[in-house]
mmCIF file with all atom_site columns, C-alpha atoms and ligand atoms in Angstrom:
data_model
loop_
_atom_site.group_PDB
_atom_site.id
_atom_site.type_symbol
_atom_site.label_atom_id
_atom_site.label_alt_id
_atom_site.label_comp_id
_atom_site.label_asym_id
_atom_site.label_entity_id
_atom_site.label_seq_id
_atom_site.pdbx_PDB_ins_code
_atom_site.Cartn_x
_atom_site.Cartn_y
_atom_site.Cartn_z
_atom_site.occupancy
_atom_site.B_iso_or_equiv
_atom_site.pdbx_formal_charge
_atom_site.auth_seq_id
_atom_site.auth_comp_id
_atom_site.auth_asym_id
_atom_site.auth_atom_id
_atom_site.pdbx_PDB_model_num
ATOM   1   C  CA  . MET A 1 1   ? -0.294  29.592 16.173  1.00 66.00 ? 165 MET A CA  1
ATOM   2   C  CA  . SER A 1 2   ? -2.333  27.519 18.622  1.00 78.00 ? 166 SER A CA  1
ATOM   3   C  CA  . ALA A 1 3   ? -3.591  24.039 17.732  1.00 81.00 ? 167 ALA A CA  1
ATOM   4   C  CA  . PRO A 1 4   ? -7.284  23.588 16.794  1.00 83.00 ? 168 PRO A CA  1
ATOM   5   C  CA  . PRO A 1 5   ? -9.476  22.535 19.777  1.00 83.00 ? 169 PRO A CA  1
ATOM   6   C  CA  . ALA A 1 6   ? -9.930  19.050 18.340  1.00 86.00 ? 170 ALA A CA  1
ATOM   7   C  CA  . ILE A 1 7   ? -6.220  18.365 18.826  1.00 90.00 ? 171 ILE A CA  1
ATOM   8   C  CA  . ASP A 1 8   ? -5.497  16.423 21.978  1.00 90.00 ? 172 ASP A CA  1
ATOM   9   C  CA  . ARG A 1 9   ? -1.704  16.232 21.886  1.00 95.00 ? 173 ARG A CA  1
ATOM   10  C  CA  . ILE A 1 10  ? 1.067   16.409 19.333  1.00 97.00 ? 174 ILE A CA  1
ATOM   11  C  CA  . LEU A 1 11  ? 2.780   13.080 18.696  1.00 98.00 ? 175 LEU A CA  1
ATOM   12  C  CA  . PHE A 1 12  ? 5.418   14.286 16.243  1.00 98.00 ? 176 PHE A CA  1
ATOM   13  C  CA  . THR A 1 13  ? 6.276   17.914 15.603  1.00 98.00 ? 177 THR A CA  1
ATOM   14  C  CA  . GLU A 1 14  ? 6.785   19.373 12.148  1.00 98.00 ? 178 GLU A CA  1
ATOM   15  C  CA  . GLU A 1 15  ? 10.567  19.297 12.744  1.00 98.00 ? 179 GLU A CA  1
ATOM   16  C  CA  . GLN A 1 16  ? 10.497  15.641 13.806  1.00 98.00 ? 180 GLN A CA  1
ATOM   17  C  CA  . VAL A 1 17  ? 8.441   14.744 10.739  1.00 98.00 ? 181 VAL A CA  1
ATOM   18  C  CA  . SER A 1 18  ? 10.795  16.577 8.363   1.00 98.00 ? 182 SER A CA  1
ATOM   19  C  CA  . GLU A 1 19  ? 13.875  15.014 9.917   1.00 98.00 ? 183 GLU A CA  1
ATOM   20  C  CA  . ARG A 1 20  ? 12.408  11.512 9.711   1.00 98.00 ? 184 ARG A CA  1
ATOM   21  C  CA  . VAL A 1 21  ? 11.222  12.003 6.131   1.00 98.00 ? 185 VAL A CA  1
ATOM   22  C  CA  . ARG A 1 22  ? 14.768  13.045 5.213   1.00 98.00 ? 186 ARG A CA  1
ATOM   23  C  CA  . GLU A 1 23  ? 16.212  9.889  6.830   1.00 98.00 ? 187 GLU A CA  1
ATOM   24  C  CA  . VAL A 1 24  ? 13.739  7.604  5.095   1.00 98.00 ? 188 VAL A CA  1
ATOM   25  C  CA  . ALA A 1 25  ? 14.382  9.321  1.754   1.00 98.00 ? 189 ALA A CA  1
ATOM   26  C  CA  . ARG A 1 26  ? 18.056  8.402  2.205   1.00 98.00 ? 190 ARG A CA  1
ATOM   27  C  CA  . GLU A 1 27  ? 17.158  4.778  2.961   1.00 98.00 ? 191 GLU A CA  1
ATOM   28  C  CA  . ILE A 1 28  ? 15.073  4.661  -0.215  1.00 98.00 ? 192 ILE A CA  1
ATOM   29  C  CA  . ASP A 1 29  ? 17.842  6.214  -2.299  1.00 98.00 ? 193 ASP A CA  1
ATOM   30  C  CA  . ASP A 1 30  ? 20.257  3.586  -0.956  1.00 98.00 ? 194 ASP A CA  1
ATOM   31  C  CA  . ARG A 1 31  ? 17.889  0.800  -1.941  1.00 98.00 ? 195 ARG A CA  1
ATOM   32  C  CA  . PHE A 1 32  ? 17.374  1.990  -5.521  1.00 98.00 ? 196 PHE A CA  1
ATOM   33  C  CA  . GLU A 1 33  ? 21.027  2.907  -6.232  1.00 96.00 ? 197 GLU A CA  1
ATOM   34  C  CA  . GLY A 1 34  ? 20.287  5.692  -8.661  1.00 94.00 ? 198 GLY A CA  1
ATOM   35  C  CA  . ARG A 1 35  ? 17.563  3.886  -10.606 1.00 98.00 ? 199 ARG A CA  1
ATOM   36  C  CA  . GLU A 1 36  ? 14.319  5.645  -11.502 1.00 98.00 ? 200 GLU A CA  1
ATOM   37  C  CA  . VAL A 1 37  ? 11.562  5.163  -8.924  1.00 98.00 ? 201 VAL A CA  1
ATOM   38  C  CA  . LYS A 1 38  ? 7.852   5.538  -9.516  1.00 98.00 ? 202 LYS A CA  1
ATOM   39  C  CA  . LEU A 1 39  ? 6.126   6.840  -6.412  1.00 98.00 ? 203 LEU A CA  1
ATOM   40  C  CA  . ILE A 1 40  ? 2.476   5.885  -6.290  1.00 98.00 ? 204 ILE A CA  1
ATOM   41  C  CA  . GLY A 1 41  ? 0.360   7.936  -3.908  1.00 98.00 ? 205 GLY A CA  1
ATOM   42  C  CA  . VAL A 1 42  ? -3.025  6.997  -2.559  1.00 97.00 ? 206 VAL A CA  1
ATOM   43  C  CA  . LEU A 1 43  ? -5.372  9.989  -2.683  1.00 97.00 ? 207 LEU A CA  1
ATOM   44  C  CA  . LYS A 1 44  ? -5.865  11.953 -0.672  1.00 96.00 ? 208 LYS A CA  1
ATOM   45  C  CA  . GLY A 1 45  ? -4.062  11.032 2.532   1.00 96.00 ? 209 GLY A CA  1
ATOM   46  C  CA  . SER A 1 46  ? -0.586  10.364 1.142   1.00 98.00 ? 210 SER A CA  1
ATOM   47  C  CA  . VAL A 1 47  ? -0.250  13.528 -0.966  1.00 98.00 ? 211 VAL A CA  1
ATOM   48  C  CA  . PHE A 1 48  ? 1.533   15.615 1.674   1.00 98.00 ? 212 PHE A CA  1
ATOM   49  C  CA  . PHE A 1 49  ? 3.929   12.818 2.636   1.00 98.00 ? 213 PHE A CA  1
ATOM   50  C  CA  . LEU A 1 50  ? 4.619   11.859 -0.983  1.00 98.00 ? 214 LEU A CA  1
ATOM   51  C  CA  . THR A 1 51  ? 5.602   15.373 -2.018  1.00 98.00 ? 215 THR A CA  1
ATOM   52  C  CA  . ALA A 1 52  ? 7.787   15.850 1.080   1.00 98.00 ? 216 ALA A CA  1
ATOM   53  C  CA  . LEU A 1 53  ? 9.503   12.512 0.421   1.00 98.00 ? 217 LEU A CA  1
ATOM   54  C  CA  . ALA A 1 54  ? 9.983   13.217 -3.285  1.00 98.00 ? 218 ALA A CA  1
ATOM   55  C  CA  . ARG A 1 55  ? 11.607  16.574 -2.495  1.00 98.00 ? 219 ARG A CA  1
ATOM   56  C  CA  . GLU A 1 56  ? 14.158  14.843 -0.248  1.00 98.00 ? 220 GLU A CA  1
ATOM   57  C  CA  . MET A 1 57  ? 14.997  11.982 -2.640  1.00 98.00 ? 221 MET A CA  1
ATOM   58  C  CA  . GLN A 1 58  ? 18.040  12.028 -4.885  1.00 98.00 ? 222 GLN A CA  1
ATOM   59  C  CA  . SER A 1 59  ? 16.844  9.178  -7.129  1.00 98.00 ? 223 SER A CA  1
ATOM   60  C  CA  . PRO A 1 60  ? 15.065  10.191 -10.342 1.00 98.00 ? 224 PRO A CA  1
ATOM   61  C  CA  . VAL A 1 61  ? 11.396  10.145 -9.407  1.00 98.00 ? 225 VAL A CA  1
ATOM   62  C  CA  . LYS A 1 62  ? 8.149   9.793  -11.332 1.00 98.00 ? 226 LYS A CA  1
ATOM   63  C  CA  . ILE A 1 63  ? 4.793   10.141 -9.604  1.00 98.00 ? 227 ILE A CA  1
ATOM   64  C  CA  . ASP A 1 64  ? 1.310   8.828  -10.186 1.00 98.00 ? 228 ASP A CA  1
ATOM   65  C  CA  . PHE A 1 65  ? -1.810  8.652  -8.035  1.00 98.00 ? 229 PHE A CA  1
ATOM   66  C  CA  . LEU A 1 66  ? -4.767  6.418  -7.483  1.00 98.00 ? 230 LEU A CA  1
ATOM   67  C  CA  . ALA A 1 67  ? -7.840  6.827  -5.323  1.00 97.00 ? 231 ALA A CA  1
ATOM   68  C  CA  . ILE A 1 68  ? -9.677  4.114  -3.501  1.00 94.00 ? 232 ILE A CA  1
ATOM   69  C  CA  . SER A 1 69  ? -12.977 3.785  -1.756  1.00 90.00 ? 233 SER A CA  1
ATOM   70  C  CA  . SER A 1 70  ? -13.657 1.419  1.098   1.00 79.00 ? 234 SER A CA  1
ATOM   71  C  CA  . PHE A 1 71  ? -16.982 -0.199 1.762   1.00 71.00 ? 235 PHE A CA  1
ATOM   72  C  CA  . GLY A 1 72  ? -18.510 -3.043 3.730   1.00 59.00 ? 236 GLY A CA  1
ATOM   73  C  CA  . GLY A 1 73  ? -17.360 -4.280 7.105   1.00 53.00 ? 237 GLY A CA  1
ATOM   74  C  CA  . HIS A 1 74  ? -18.126 -2.387 10.278  1.00 49.00 ? 238 HIS A CA  1
ATOM   75  C  CA  . ALA A 1 75  ? -17.552 1.308  10.761  1.00 48.00 ? 239 ALA A CA  1
ATOM   76  C  CA  . ASP A 1 76  ? -14.564 2.087  12.928  1.00 55.00 ? 240 ASP A CA  1
ATOM   77  C  CA  . HIS A 1 77  ? -13.708 5.638  14.004  1.00 54.00 ? 241 HIS A CA  1
ATOM   78  C  CA  . GLY A 1 78  ? -16.276 6.481  11.334  1.00 49.00 ? 242 GLY A CA  1
ATOM   79  C  CA  . ARG A 1 79  ? -14.358 4.682  8.570   1.00 52.00 ? 243 ARG A CA  1
ATOM   80  C  CA  . PRO A 1 80  ? -15.682 1.640  6.778   1.00 50.00 ? 244 PRO A CA  1
ATOM   81  C  CA  . GLN A 1 81  ? -13.410 -1.371 6.929   1.00 59.00 ? 245 GLN A CA  1
ATOM   82  C  CA  . GLY A 1 82  ? -12.687 -4.437 4.947   1.00 66.00 ? 246 GLY A CA  1
ATOM   83  C  CA  . MET A 1 83  ? -13.398 -4.024 1.240   1.00 82.00 ? 247 MET A CA  1
ATOM   84  C  CA  . VAL A 1 84  ? -11.568 -1.699 -1.035  1.00 87.00 ? 248 VAL A CA  1
ATOM   85  C  CA  . ARG A 1 85  ? -11.903 -0.802 -4.691  1.00 91.00 ? 249 ARG A CA  1
ATOM   86  C  CA  . ILE A 1 86  ? -10.095 1.573  -7.048  1.00 95.00 ? 250 ILE A CA  1
ATOM   87  C  CA  . ALA A 1 87  ? -12.141 4.737  -7.594  1.00 96.00 ? 251 ALA A CA  1
ATOM   88  C  CA  . LYS A 1 88  ? -9.501  6.466  -9.766  1.00 97.00 ? 252 LYS A CA  1
ATOM   89  C  CA  . ASP A 1 89  ? -6.799  4.414  -11.421 1.00 98.00 ? 253 ASP A CA  1
ATOM   90  C  CA  . LEU A 1 90  ? -3.203  5.335  -12.259 1.00 98.00 ? 254 LEU A CA  1
ATOM   91  C  CA  . ASP A 1 91  ? -2.667  7.407  -15.393 1.00 98.00 ? 255 ASP A CA  1
ATOM   92  C  CA  . GLU A 1 92  ? 0.206   5.251  -16.669 1.00 98.00 ? 256 GLU A CA  1
ATOM   93  C  CA  . PRO A 1 93  ? 1.179   1.567  -16.722 1.00 98.00 ? 257 PRO A CA  1
ATOM   94  C  CA  . ILE A 1 94  ? 3.850   0.407  -14.243 1.00 98.00 ? 258 ILE A CA  1
ATOM   95  C  CA  . GLN A 1 95  ? 5.201   -2.535 -16.238 1.00 98.00 ? 259 GLN A CA  1
ATOM   96  C  CA  . ASP A 1 96  ? 8.963   -3.042 -15.660 1.00 98.00 ? 260 ASP A CA  1
ATOM   97  C  CA  . GLU A 1 97  ? 9.204   -0.066 -13.310 1.00 98.00 ? 261 GLU A CA  1
ATOM   98  C  CA  . ASP A 1 98  ? 10.548  0.108  -9.760  1.00 98.00 ? 262 ASP A CA  1
ATOM   99  C  CA  . VAL A 1 99  ? 7.395   1.042  -7.893  1.00 98.00 ? 263 VAL A CA  1
ATOM   100 C  CA  . LEU A 1 100 ? 7.136   2.462  -4.386  1.00 98.00 ? 264 LEU A CA  1
ATOM   101 C  CA  . LEU A 1 101 ? 3.620   2.572  -2.967  1.00 98.00 ? 265 LEU A CA  1
ATOM   102 C  CA  . VAL A 1 102 ? 3.416   5.581  -0.643  1.00 98.00 ? 266 VAL A CA  1
ATOM   103 C  CA  . GLU A 1 103 ? 0.844   5.392  2.146   1.00 98.00 ? 267 GLU A CA  1
ATOM   104 C  CA  . ASP A 1 104 ? -0.236  7.757  4.896   1.00 98.00 ? 268 ASP A CA  1
ATOM   105 C  CA  . ILE A 1 105 ? -0.903  4.985  7.390   1.00 98.00 ? 269 ILE A CA  1
ATOM   106 C  CA  . VAL A 1 106 ? -1.062  1.213  7.451   1.00 97.00 ? 270 VAL A CA  1
ATOM   107 C  CA  . ASP A 1 107 ? -3.672  0.296  10.020  1.00 96.00 ? 271 ASP A CA  1
ATOM   108 C  CA  . THR A 1 108 ? -5.596  -2.970 9.613   1.00 95.00 ? 272 THR A CA  1
ATOM   109 C  CA  . GLY A 1 109 ? -3.600  -3.620 6.433   1.00 95.00 ? 273 GLY A CA  1
ATOM   110 C  CA  . PHE A 1 110 ? -6.648  -4.258 4.213   1.00 94.00 ? 274 PHE A CA  1
ATOM   111 C  CA  . THR A 1 111 ? -6.034  -1.263 1.978   1.00 95.00 ? 275 THR A CA  1
ATOM   112 C  CA  . THR A 1 112 ? -2.339  -1.972 1.553   1.00 96.00 ? 276 THR A CA  1
ATOM   113 C  CA  . ARG A 1 113 ? -2.829  -5.654 0.844   1.00 96.00 ? 277 ARG A CA  1
ATOM   114 C  CA  . TYR A 1 114 ? -5.413  -4.893 -1.815  1.00 95.00 ? 278 TYR A CA  1
ATOM   115 C  CA  . LEU A 1 115 ? -3.198  -2.275 -3.449  1.00 97.00 ? 279 LEU A CA  1
ATOM   116 C  CA  . LEU A 1 116 ? -0.134  -4.521 -3.385  1.00 97.00 ? 280 LEU A CA  1
ATOM   117 C  CA  . GLN A 1 117 ? -2.015  -7.369 -5.006  1.00 96.00 ? 281 GLN A CA  1
ATOM   118 C  CA  . THR A 1 118 ? -3.473  -5.081 -7.647  1.00 97.00 ? 282 THR A CA  1
ATOM   119 C  CA  . LEU A 1 119 ? -0.161  -3.417 -8.484  1.00 98.00 ? 283 LEU A CA  1
ATOM   120 C  CA  . ALA A 1 120 ? 1.786   -6.683 -8.436  1.00 98.00 ? 284 ALA A CA  1
ATOM   121 C  CA  . GLY A 1 121 ? -0.540  -7.983 -11.155 1.00 98.00 ? 285 GLY A CA  1
ATOM   122 C  CA  . ARG A 1 122 ? 0.633   -5.232 -13.523 1.00 98.00 ? 286 ARG A CA  1
ATOM   123 C  CA  . GLY A 1 123 ? 4.187   -6.515 -13.860 1.00 98.00 ? 287 GLY A CA  1
ATOM   124 C  CA  . PRO A 1 124 ? 6.361   -3.939 -12.100 1.00 98.00 ? 288 PRO A CA  1
ATOM   125 C  CA  . ARG A 1 125 ? 10.096  -4.664 -11.981 1.00 98.00 ? 289 ARG A CA  1
ATOM   126 C  CA  . SER A 1 126 ? 9.891   -4.320 -8.199  1.00 98.00 ? 290 SER A CA  1
ATOM   127 C  CA  . LEU A 1 127 ? 7.242   -3.255 -5.711  1.00 98.00 ? 291 LEU A CA  1
ATOM   128 C  CA  . ALA A 1 128 ? 7.854   -1.848 -2.228  1.00 98.00 ? 292 ALA A CA  1
ATOM   129 C  CA  . ILE A 1 129 ? 5.860   0.131  0.360   1.00 98.00 ? 293 ILE A CA  1
ATOM   130 C  CA  . CYS A 1 130 ? 6.715   3.253  2.240   1.00 98.00 ? 294 CYS A CA  1
ATOM   131 C  CA  . THR A 1 131 ? 4.345   4.496  4.920   1.00 98.00 ? 295 THR A CA  1
ATOM   132 C  CA  . LEU A 1 132 ? 4.414   7.620  7.042   1.00 98.00 ? 296 LEU A CA  1
ATOM   133 C  CA  . LEU A 1 133 ? 2.682   5.892  9.946   1.00 98.00 ? 297 LEU A CA  1
ATOM   134 C  CA  . ASP A 1 134 ? 2.412   2.290  11.006  1.00 98.00 ? 298 ASP A CA  1
ATOM   135 C  CA  . ARG A 1 135 ? -0.089  1.177  13.639  1.00 98.00 ? 299 ARG A CA  1
ATOM   136 C  CA  . THR A 1 136 ? 0.911   -2.460 13.997  1.00 97.00 ? 300 THR A CA  1
ATOM   137 C  CA  . VAL A 1 137 ? -1.267  -3.041 17.080  1.00 97.00 ? 301 VAL A CA  1
ATOM   138 C  CA  . ARG A 1 138 ? -4.358  -2.913 14.863  1.00 96.00 ? 302 ARG A CA  1
ATOM   139 C  CA  . ARG A 1 139 ? -3.059  -5.105 12.049  1.00 96.00 ? 303 ARG A CA  1
ATOM   140 C  CA  . ILE A 1 140 ? -5.518  -7.751 10.836  1.00 95.00 ? 304 ILE A CA  1
ATOM   141 C  CA  . VAL A 1 141 ? -3.816  -8.805 7.603   1.00 95.00 ? 305 VAL A CA  1
ATOM   142 C  CA  . GLN A 1 142 ? -0.039  -9.018 7.427   1.00 95.00 ? 306 GLN A CA  1
ATOM   143 C  CA  . VAL A 1 143 ? 1.691   -6.834 4.862   1.00 97.00 ? 307 VAL A CA  1
ATOM   144 C  CA  . PRO A 1 144 ? 5.428   -6.361 4.370   1.00 96.00 ? 308 PRO A CA  1
ATOM   145 C  CA  . ILE A 1 145 ? 6.465   -2.766 5.166   1.00 98.00 ? 309 ILE A CA  1
ATOM   146 C  CA  . ASP A 1 146 ? 9.735   -1.819 3.491   1.00 98.00 ? 310 ASP A CA  1
ATOM   147 C  CA  . PHE A 1 147 ? 10.071  1.744  4.774   1.00 98.00 ? 311 PHE A CA  1
ATOM   148 C  CA  . ARG A 1 148 ? 8.229   3.535  7.549   1.00 98.00 ? 312 ARG A CA  1
ATOM   149 C  CA  . CYS A 1 149 ? 8.678   6.821  9.341   1.00 98.00 ? 313 CYS A CA  1
ATOM   150 C  CA  . PHE A 1 150 ? 6.852   6.255  12.634  1.00 98.00 ? 314 PHE A CA  1
ATOM   151 C  CA  . GLU A 1 151 ? 5.124   3.561  14.617  1.00 98.00 ? 315 GLU A CA  1
ATOM   152 C  CA  . ILE A 1 152 ? 2.087   5.000  16.447  1.00 98.00 ? 316 ILE A CA  1
ATOM   153 C  CA  . PRO A 1 153 ? -0.152  3.915  19.350  1.00 95.00 ? 317 PRO A CA  1
ATOM   154 C  CA  . ASP A 1 154 ? -3.794  2.908  19.025  1.00 96.00 ? 318 ASP A CA  1
ATOM   155 C  CA  . ARG A 1 155 ? -5.228  6.428  18.837  1.00 95.00 ? 319 ARG A CA  1
ATOM   156 C  CA  . PHE A 1 156 ? -6.858  8.251  15.930  1.00 95.00 ? 320 PHE A CA  1
ATOM   157 C  CA  . VAL A 1 157 ? -4.432  10.774 14.471  1.00 97.00 ? 321 VAL A CA  1
ATOM   158 C  CA  . VAL A 1 158 ? -4.593  13.704 12.068  1.00 97.00 ? 322 VAL A CA  1
ATOM   159 C  CA  . GLY A 1 159 ? -2.156  15.941 10.215  1.00 98.00 ? 323 GLY A CA  1
ATOM   160 C  CA  . CYS A 1 160 ? 0.460   15.454 7.462   1.00 98.00 ? 324 CYS A CA  1
ATOM   161 C  CA  . GLY A 1 161 ? -2.307  14.322 5.106   1.00 98.00 ? 325 GLY A CA  1
ATOM   162 C  CA  . LEU A 1 162 ? -4.427  12.390 7.580   1.00 97.00 ? 326 LEU A CA  1
ATOM   163 C  CA  . ASP A 1 163 ? -7.939  13.702 8.046   1.00 96.00 ? 327 ASP A CA  1
ATOM   164 C  CA  . PHE A 1 164 ? -10.953 13.622 10.298  1.00 94.00 ? 328 PHE A CA  1
ATOM   165 C  CA  . LYS A 1 165 ? -14.008 14.285 8.095   1.00 92.00 ? 329 LYS A CA  1
ATOM   166 C  CA  . GLN A 1 166 ? -11.652 15.774 5.460   1.00 95.00 ? 330 GLN A CA  1
ATOM   167 C  CA  . LEU A 1 167 ? -10.205 18.347 7.892   1.00 95.00 ? 331 LEU A CA  1
ATOM   168 C  CA  . TYR A 1 168 ? -6.696  18.749 9.370   1.00 96.00 ? 332 TYR A CA  1
ATOM   169 C  CA  . ARG A 1 169 ? -4.781  17.236 6.421   1.00 97.00 ? 333 ARG A CA  1
ATOM   170 C  CA  . ASN A 1 170 ? -2.709  20.410 6.140   1.00 97.00 ? 334 ASN A CA  1
ATOM   171 C  CA  . LEU A 1 171 ? -1.340  20.360 9.701   1.00 97.00 ? 335 LEU A CA  1
ATOM   172 C  CA  . GLY A 1 172 ? 2.447   20.091 9.565   1.00 97.00 ? 336 GLY A CA  1
ATOM   173 C  CA  . TYR A 1 173 ? 2.564   17.913 12.678  1.00 98.00 ? 337 TYR A CA  1
ATOM   174 C  CA  . ILE A 1 174 ? 0.933   14.600 13.576  1.00 98.00 ? 338 ILE A CA  1
ATOM   175 C  CA  . ALA A 1 175 ? -1.520  14.831 16.447  1.00 97.00 ? 339 ALA A CA  1
ATOM   176 C  CA  . VAL A 1 176 ? -3.904  12.676 18.423  1.00 97.00 ? 340 VAL A CA  1
ATOM   177 C  CA  . MET A 1 177 ? -7.425  13.837 17.824  1.00 92.00 ? 341 MET A CA  1
ATOM   178 C  CA  . ASN A 1 178 ? -10.110 14.296 20.445  1.00 86.00 ? 342 ASN A CA  1
ATOM   179 C  CA  . PRO A 1 179 ? -13.248 13.146 18.570  1.00 75.00 ? 343 PRO A CA  1
ATOM   180 C  CA  . GLU A 1 180 ? -15.579 14.848 21.064  1.00 78.00 ? 344 GLU A CA  1
ATOM   181 C  CA  . ARG A 1 181 ? -14.219 18.215 20.012  1.00 75.00 ? 345 ARG A CA  1
ATOM   182 C  CA  . GLY A 1 182 ? -13.888 17.367 16.288  1.00 69.00 ? 346 GLY A CA  1
HETATM 183 P  P1  . IMP B 2 .   ? -6.442  0.149  6.668   1.00 70.87 ? 248 IMP B P1  1
HETATM 184 O  O1  . IMP B 2 .   ? -7.033  -0.393 5.419   1.00 70.87 ? 248 IMP B O1  1
HETATM 185 O  O2  . IMP B 2 .   ? -7.229  -0.246 7.882   1.00 70.87 ? 248 IMP B O2  1
HETATM 186 O  O3  . IMP B 2 .   ? -4.968  -0.153 6.855   1.00 70.87 ? 248 IMP B O3  1
HETATM 187 O  O4  . IMP B 2 .   ? -6.686  1.717  6.716   1.00 70.87 ? 248 IMP B O4  1
HETATM 188 C  C1  . IMP B 2 .   ? -6.121  2.575  5.914   1.00 70.87 ? 248 IMP B C1  1
HETATM 189 C  C2  . IMP B 2 .   ? -6.826  3.908  5.765   1.00 70.87 ? 248 IMP B C2  1
HETATM 190 O  O5  . IMP B 2 .   ? -7.659  4.297  6.884   1.00 70.87 ? 248 IMP B O5  1
HETATM 191 C  C3  . IMP B 2 .   ? -5.730  4.949  5.716   1.00 70.87 ? 248 IMP B C3  1
HETATM 192 O  O6  . IMP B 2 .   ? -5.198  5.079  4.421   1.00 70.87 ? 248 IMP B O6  1
HETATM 193 C  C4  . IMP B 2 .   ? -6.426  6.194  6.218   1.00 70.87 ? 248 IMP B C4  1
HETATM 194 O  O7  . IMP B 2 .   ? -7.063  6.867  5.160   1.00 70.87 ? 248 IMP B O7  1
HETATM 195 C  C5  . IMP B 2 .   ? -7.471  5.676  7.188   1.00 70.87 ? 248 IMP B C5  1
HETATM 196 N  N1  . IMP B 2 .   ? -6.989  5.791  8.585   1.00 70.87 ? 248 IMP B N1  1
HETATM 197 C  C6  . IMP B 2 .   ? -6.577  4.789  9.393   1.00 70.87 ? 248 IMP B C6  1
HETATM 198 N  N2  . IMP B 2 .   ? -6.206  5.260  10.601  1.00 70.87 ? 248 IMP B N2  1
HETATM 199 C  C7  . IMP B 2 .   ? -6.366  6.600  10.564  1.00 70.87 ? 248 IMP B C7  1
HETATM 200 C  C8  . IMP B 2 .   ? -6.143  7.664  11.543  1.00 70.87 ? 248 IMP B C8  1
HETATM 201 O  O8  . IMP B 2 .   ? -5.692  7.483  12.684  1.00 70.87 ? 248 IMP B O8  1
HETATM 202 N  N3  . IMP B 2 .   ? -6.433  8.924  11.108  1.00 70.87 ? 248 IMP B N3  1
HETATM 203 C  C9  . IMP B 2 .   ? -6.893  9.206  9.862   1.00 70.87 ? 248 IMP B C9  1
HETATM 204 N  N4  . IMP B 2 .   ? -7.128  8.247  8.939   1.00 70.87 ? 248 IMP B N4  1
HETATM 205 C  C10 . IMP B 2 .   ? -6.867  6.954  9.287   1.00 70.87 ? 248 IMP B C10 1
HETATM 206 MG MG1 . MG  B 3 .   ? -9.143  9.147  5.382   1.00 70.87 ? 249 MG  B MG1 1
#
């Protein structure tokens, strides 16, 4: 099947993504040594990555989701930057649990920092981050990244959960988007 016209070029194929997710799942399993892990996904971008990761993990896994909305700051690639709040909270407490925050992409770092601070305040046993994509060239606030699948260049990307105006999340590959044809 041919790529939609808005796709400029494929950065990572579906096979490359699956292989990398499998490797990172092994790294995570090694870290938790058979303990239960609570995966926390950020709606909606991390859903595809979270389920793929969970399927590859051997550790006993629980999942929960939260949703955020960003506001304030200047618009960038059409996304507001800077302030973040929780629009839908987790269903369950995370006290004394080993928590892994699962992100689609860490870009400026604002979202991740806010989520880490919020989750840390709820008394987890441990708290780590796993991100599908890391765009360190755009980082504004420093956040510790425990596990990451790919570092990417400073281009807007879609696929594997990442959207442009809510489209393209279901692409199996990760692609650079041409906004003029989006
Ligand atoms: P941050 O707070 O700047 O790190 O941005 C995080 C959020 O911006 C991500 O969770 C995505 O939803 C969105 N985002 C950042 N870069 C991209 C991109 O290249 N494509 C799609 N969404 C993106
Ligand atoms: Mg988005």
